Coordinates of C-alpha atoms in Angstrom, one line a residue:
M1 CA -19.0 -31.1 -46.2
P2 CA -22.6 -31.3 -45.0
A3 CA -24.4 -28.1 -44.5
L4 CA -24.9 -26.9 -40.9
P5 CA -28.5 -26.8 -39.7
I6 CA -30.2 -23.5 -39.6
I7 CA -31.4 -22.4 -36.2
D8 CA -34.4 -20.2 -36.0
T9 CA -33.7 -17.6 -33.3
T10 CA -36.9 -15.8 -33.9
A11 CA -39.1 -18.6 -32.6
A12 CA -40.9 -18.0 -29.3
P13 CA -39.4 -19.8 -26.2
L14 CA -41.2 -22.9 -25.0
P15 CA -43.3 -22.4 -21.9
P16 CA -41.9 -23.8 -18.6
I17 CA -43.0 -27.3 -17.7
T18 CA -45.4 -27.2 -14.7
E19 CA -46.6 -30.0 -12.7
T20 CA -49.5 -30.0 -10.3
L21 CA -48.9 -31.9 -7.0
T22 CA -52.0 -33.9 -6.2
P23 CA -52.8 -35.5 -2.9
E24 CA -52.0 -38.9 -4.5
K25 CA -48.5 -37.7 -5.6
L26 CA -47.8 -36.3 -2.2
A27 CA -48.9 -39.6 -0.6
A28 CA -46.6 -41.5 -2.9
I29 CA -43.4 -39.7 -1.7
D30 CA -41.2 -41.9 0.5
Y31 CA -40.7 -39.5 3.4
E32 CA -38.8 -42.1 5.5
A33 CA -36.1 -42.5 2.9
L34 CA -36.0 -38.8 2.3
F35 CA -35.5 -37.8 5.9
S36 CA -33.3 -40.8 6.8
G37 CA -30.8 -39.5 4.1
W38 CA -30.7 -36.1 5.7
V39 CA -30.4 -37.5 9.2
E40 CA -27.5 -39.6 8.0
K41 CA -25.8 -36.6 6.4
F42 CA -26.3 -34.6 9.6
I43 CA -24.8 -37.3 11.8
N44 CA -21.8 -37.7 9.5
F45 CA -21.2 -33.9 9.5
G46 CA -21.5 -33.8 13.3
I47 CA -19.0 -36.6 13.6
R48 CA -16.6 -34.7 11.4
V49 CA -17.1 -31.5 13.5
L50 CA -16.3 -33.5 16.6
I51 CA -13.2 -35.0 15.0
A52 CA -12.1 -31.5 13.9
I53 CA -12.5 -30.2 17.5
V54 CA -10.5 -33.1 18.9
I55 CA -7.8 -32.6 16.3
F56 CA -7.6 -28.9 17.2
Y57 CA -7.5 -29.5 20.9
L58 CA -4.9 -32.2 20.7
G59 CA -2.9 -30.1 18.2
R60 CA -2.8 -27.3 20.7
L61 CA -1.5 -29.6 23.4
L62 CA 1.1 -31.0 20.9
I63 CA 2.2 -27.5 20.0
K64 CA 2.7 -26.6 23.7
W65 CA 4.8 -29.8 24.1
V66 CA 6.9 -29.2 21.0
L67 CA 7.6 -25.6 21.8
H68 CA 8.6 -26.6 25.3
F69 CA 11.0 -29.2 23.9
I70 CA 12.4 -26.6 21.4
D71 CA 12.8 -24.0 24.2
K72 CA 14.8 -26.5 26.2
A73 CA 17.0 -27.3 23.2
M74 CA 17.7 -23.6 22.5
E75 CA 18.4 -23.0 26.2
R76 CA 21.0 -25.9 26.2
R77 CA 22.6 -24.3 23.1
K78 CA 22.7 -21.0 25.0
L79 CA 21.0 -19.0 22.3
E80 CA 20.2 -15.3 23.2
L81 CA 16.9 -14.8 24.9
A82 CA 15.8 -12.4 22.1
V83 CA 16.5 -15.2 19.5
R84 CA 14.6 -17.8 21.5
S85 CA 11.6 -15.6 22.1
F86 CA 11.4 -14.7 18.4
L87 CA 11.7 -18.3 17.2
H88 CA 9.2 -19.4 19.8
S89 CA 6.6 -16.9 18.4
F90 CA 7.3 -17.7 14.8
L91 CA 7.1 -21.5 15.3
K92 CA 3.9 -21.2 17.3
V93 CA 2.2 -19.4 14.4
I94 CA 3.4 -22.0 11.9
L95 CA 2.4 -25.0 13.9
L96 CA -1.0 -23.4 14.7
I97 CA -1.6 -23.0 10.9
V98 CA -0.8 -26.7 10.4
V99 CA -3.2 -27.7 13.1
V100 CA -6.0 -25.5 11.6
V101 CA -5.4 -27.1 8.1
A102 CA -5.6 -30.6 9.6
A103 CA -8.9 -29.7 11.4
V104 CA -10.4 -28.2 8.3
N105 CA -9.3 -31.3 6.3
A106 CA -11.2 -33.4 8.9
L107 CA -14.4 -31.5 8.1
G108 CA -14.2 -32.9 4.5
V109 CA -13.0 -29.7 2.8
A110 CA -10.8 -30.6 -0.2
P111 CA -7.1 -29.7 0.4
V112 CA -6.9 -28.0 -3.0
S113 CA -10.0 -25.9 -2.4
F114 CA -8.8 -25.0 1.1
A115 CA -5.3 -24.1 -0.4
A116 CA -7.0 -21.9 -3.0
L117 CA -9.1 -20.2 -0.3
M118 CA -6.1 -19.6 1.9
A119 CA -4.1 -18.2 -1.1
A120 CA -6.9 -15.8 -1.9
A121 CA -7.3 -14.9 1.8
G122 CA -3.5 -14.5 2.0
V123 CA -3.5 -11.9 -0.8
T124 CA -6.3 -10.0 0.8
I125 CA -4.9 -10.1 4.3
G126 CA -1.4 -9.3 3.0
A127 CA -2.6 -6.2 1.2
S128 CA -4.5 -5.0 4.3
L129 CA -1.7 -5.9 6.8
S130 CA 1.3 -4.8 4.8
G131 CA 2.5 -3.0 7.9
Q132 CA 2.5 -6.2 9.9
L133 CA 4.4 -8.0 7.2
Q134 CA 7.0 -5.2 7.4
N135 CA 7.1 -5.7 11.2
L136 CA 7.7 -9.5 10.5
A137 CA 10.6 -8.7 8.1
S138 CA 12.0 -6.2 10.7
G139 CA 11.9 -8.9 13.4
I140 CA 14.0 -11.1 11.2
V141 CA 16.4 -8.2 10.7
I142 CA 16.7 -7.7 14.5
L143 CA 17.2 -11.5 14.8
L144 CA 20.1 -11.4 12.4
T145 CA 21.8 -8.1 13.3
H146 CA 21.5 -8.2 17.1
P147 CA 21.2 -4.4 17.8
F148 CA 20.1 -5.4 21.3
K149 CA 19.3 -8.4 23.4
V150 CA 16.8 -9.1 26.2
G151 CA 17.8 -7.2 29.3
D152 CA 19.3 -4.2 27.5
Y153 CA 18.2 -0.7 28.2
I154 CA 17.4 1.1 24.9
T155 CA 15.7 4.3 23.6
T156 CA 14.1 4.9 20.2
G157 CA 12.0 7.9 19.3
T158 CA 10.0 8.9 22.4
V159 CA 10.1 5.5 24.2
E160 CA 12.7 3.8 26.3
G161 CA 13.0 0.9 28.6
V162 CA 14.4 -2.6 29.2
V163 CA 13.9 -5.2 26.5
S164 CA 11.8 -8.0 28.0
R165 CA 10.7 -9.9 24.8
V166 CA 11.2 -9.9 21.1
A167 CA 8.3 -11.4 19.1
I168 CA 7.6 -11.7 15.4
F169 CA 5.7 -8.4 15.2
F170 CA 6.4 -6.4 18.4
T171 CA 9.3 -5.9 20.8
T172 CA 8.2 -5.5 24.5
L173 CA 9.9 -2.8 26.7
T174 CA 9.5 -2.5 30.4
T175 CA 9.9 1.1 31.7
V176 CA 11.6 2.1 35.0
D177 CA 8.1 2.7 36.5
N178 CA 7.0 -0.8 35.5
K179 CA 4.9 0.0 32.4
V180 CA 4.9 -2.2 29.4
I181 CA 5.4 -0.7 25.9
Y182 CA 4.9 -2.7 22.7
V183 CA 7.1 -1.3 20.0
P184 CA 6.5 -2.4 16.4
N185 CA 9.7 -4.0 15.0
A186 CA 9.6 -1.8 11.9
K187 CA 10.0 1.3 14.2
L188 CA 13.1 -0.2 15.8
T189 CA 14.8 -0.9 12.5
G190 CA 13.6 2.3 10.8
D191 CA 14.6 4.8 13.5
A192 CA 17.8 5.6 15.3
L193 CA 18.2 3.4 18.4
T194 CA 20.4 3.9 21.4
N195 CA 21.6 0.9 23.4
Y196 CA 22.8 1.9 26.8
S197 CA 23.7 -1.6 27.9
E198 CA 25.9 -2.8 25.0
M199 CA 29.1 -1.3 26.3
H200 CA 30.6 -2.3 29.6
L201 CA 31.8 1.2 30.6
R202 CA 30.1 4.5 30.5
R203 CA 31.2 8.1 31.3
C204 CA 29.5 10.1 34.0
E205 CA 29.6 13.9 33.8
W206 CA 28.8 16.5 36.5
M207 CA 28.6 20.2 35.5
L208 CA 29.1 22.6 38.4
N209 CA 28.1 26.3 38.2
V210 CA 30.0 28.4 40.8
E211 CA 30.2 32.1 41.4
Y212 CA 32.9 34.2 39.8
D213 CA 34.7 34.9 43.0
T214 CA 35.2 31.2 43.6
D215 CA 38.8 29.8 43.7
Y216 CA 39.1 27.3 40.9
E217 CA 42.0 25.5 42.5
Q218 CA 39.9 25.0 45.6
V219 CA 37.0 23.5 43.6
R220 CA 39.5 21.2 41.7
R221 CA 41.0 20.0 45.0
L222 CA 37.5 19.2 46.4
L223 CA 36.5 17.3 43.3
E224 CA 39.8 15.3 43.4
Q225 CA 39.0 14.4 47.0
I226 CA 35.5 13.1 46.0
V227 CA 37.0 11.1 43.1
A228 CA 39.6 9.5 45.3
S229 CA 37.0 8.5 47.9
D230 CA 34.7 6.6 45.5
T231 CA 36.1 3.4 44.0
R232 CA 33.3 3.2 41.4
I233 CA 35.0 5.9 39.5
L234 CA 37.7 4.0 37.5
S235 CA 41.3 5.0 37.4
E236 CA 41.5 3.8 33.7
P237 CA 40.3 5.6 31.7
S238 CA 41.3 8.5 33.9
H239 CA 38.9 11.2 35.0
Q240 CA 38.9 14.8 33.9
I241 CA 38.3 18.1 35.7
A242 CA 38.4 21.3 33.7
L243 CA 36.9 24.8 33.5
S244 CA 34.4 24.5 30.8
K245 CA 33.4 28.1 30.1
L246 CA 32.8 31.5 31.6
G247 CA 29.1 31.9 31.5
A248 CA 26.9 35.0 31.9
N249 CA 26.2 34.2 35.6
S250 CA 28.6 31.5 36.6
V251 CA 32.0 29.8 36.1
D252 CA 31.2 26.3 34.7
I253 CA 33.4 23.5 35.8
F254 CA 32.9 19.8 34.8
L255 CA 33.9 16.5 36.3
R256 CA 34.0 13.5 34.0
G257 CA 34.7 10.0 35.3
W258 CA 34.3 6.4 33.9
C259 CA 32.4 3.7 35.6
R260 CA 30.8 0.3 34.9
T261 CA 27.5 0.5 33.1
E262 CA 25.5 -1.0 35.9
D263 CA 26.9 1.6 38.4
Y264 CA 26.1 4.6 36.3
W265 CA 22.9 6.1 37.8
Q266 CA 23.6 5.3 41.4
L267 CA 27.1 6.8 41.1
Y268 CA 25.6 9.9 39.4
W269 CA 23.2 10.5 42.2
D270 CA 25.7 9.7 45.0
I271 CA 28.3 12.1 43.6
N272 CA 25.7 14.8 43.2
R273 CA 24.8 14.5 46.9
E274 CA 28.5 14.4 47.9
I275 CA 29.3 17.6 45.9
Y276 CA 26.4 19.4 47.4
A277 CA 27.3 18.5 51.0
L278 CA 31.1 19.1 50.6
F279 CA 30.8 22.4 48.8
N280 CA 28.4 23.8 51.4
R281 CA 30.8 22.7 54.2
E282 CA 33.8 24.4 52.5
G283 CA 31.9 27.6 51.7
V284 CA 31.9 27.2 47.9
A285 CA 28.8 29.1 46.6
F286 CA 26.8 27.7 43.7
A287 CA 25.8 30.3 41.1
F288 CA 22.3 31.2 40.0
P289 CA 20.9 33.7 37.4
Q290 CA 21.2 37.2 38.7
L291 CA 21.3 40.8 37.5
R292 CA 23.6 43.4 39.1
V293 CA 22.7 47.1 38.7
H294 CA 25.3 49.8 39.3
T295 CA 24.2 53.4 39.8
K296 CA 26.5 56.3 39.3
K297 CA 26.2 59.5 41.2
S298 CA 26.2 62.6 39.0

């Protein structure tokens, strides 16, 4: 085996090669060829940018057409509006990513390099937007479990309203005073949620506080009269009238009746007005907090 050459690492490094540009050398440079090459590259890049812009613009139009076609297909299959709005949002994001990839590819960026860049960006964005990914997963859970649908009145935490749209990250609620609330999907699946519209029937309850010298049978008869006069209070399940408790300042009597969900609030308000008017006509006194003081003569 031949011996390896010995390299002297203690030798001083060679000085850098320097070259002096003389007027003759500068005059010998072919500036036309040099600048024509740059101009050609600039024109080629400009054409690629123009093609990328055209691809992106046409892609947006194509996405709109495809989503319109998919919406019509889902409507013909009578899918729930919540499912349709979620799929619409999800497909829009996916198709937009495809269009962006095609536009970047038209710029001359290698697909492998772009994929590596997107993967690195995805890791970074995923770490910083972990909450949004949780909202995306919660949106899928809502889509599969159907705890509510568009048009239902729900409450969760401190917010309530009518569901108007279910998207991939947020669910939109419209309040009774026409405000819009965007609730993260993770909040809807992580907290207790009440759906007031899911059941067809609801039970109304009216609590009456009357004075201690009031005749209970008279109150019961008046309440039966009110129930019989309003057809929105259903006969089945039957209504209830009972003496709830003897309070510190009043006798508490309740009336409970079943109605259709869409009649709930209007029935509640109408019966309140009817009770107030009828009791005043019949001389039934409503109780209020009071303190009686008895003095004893010595």
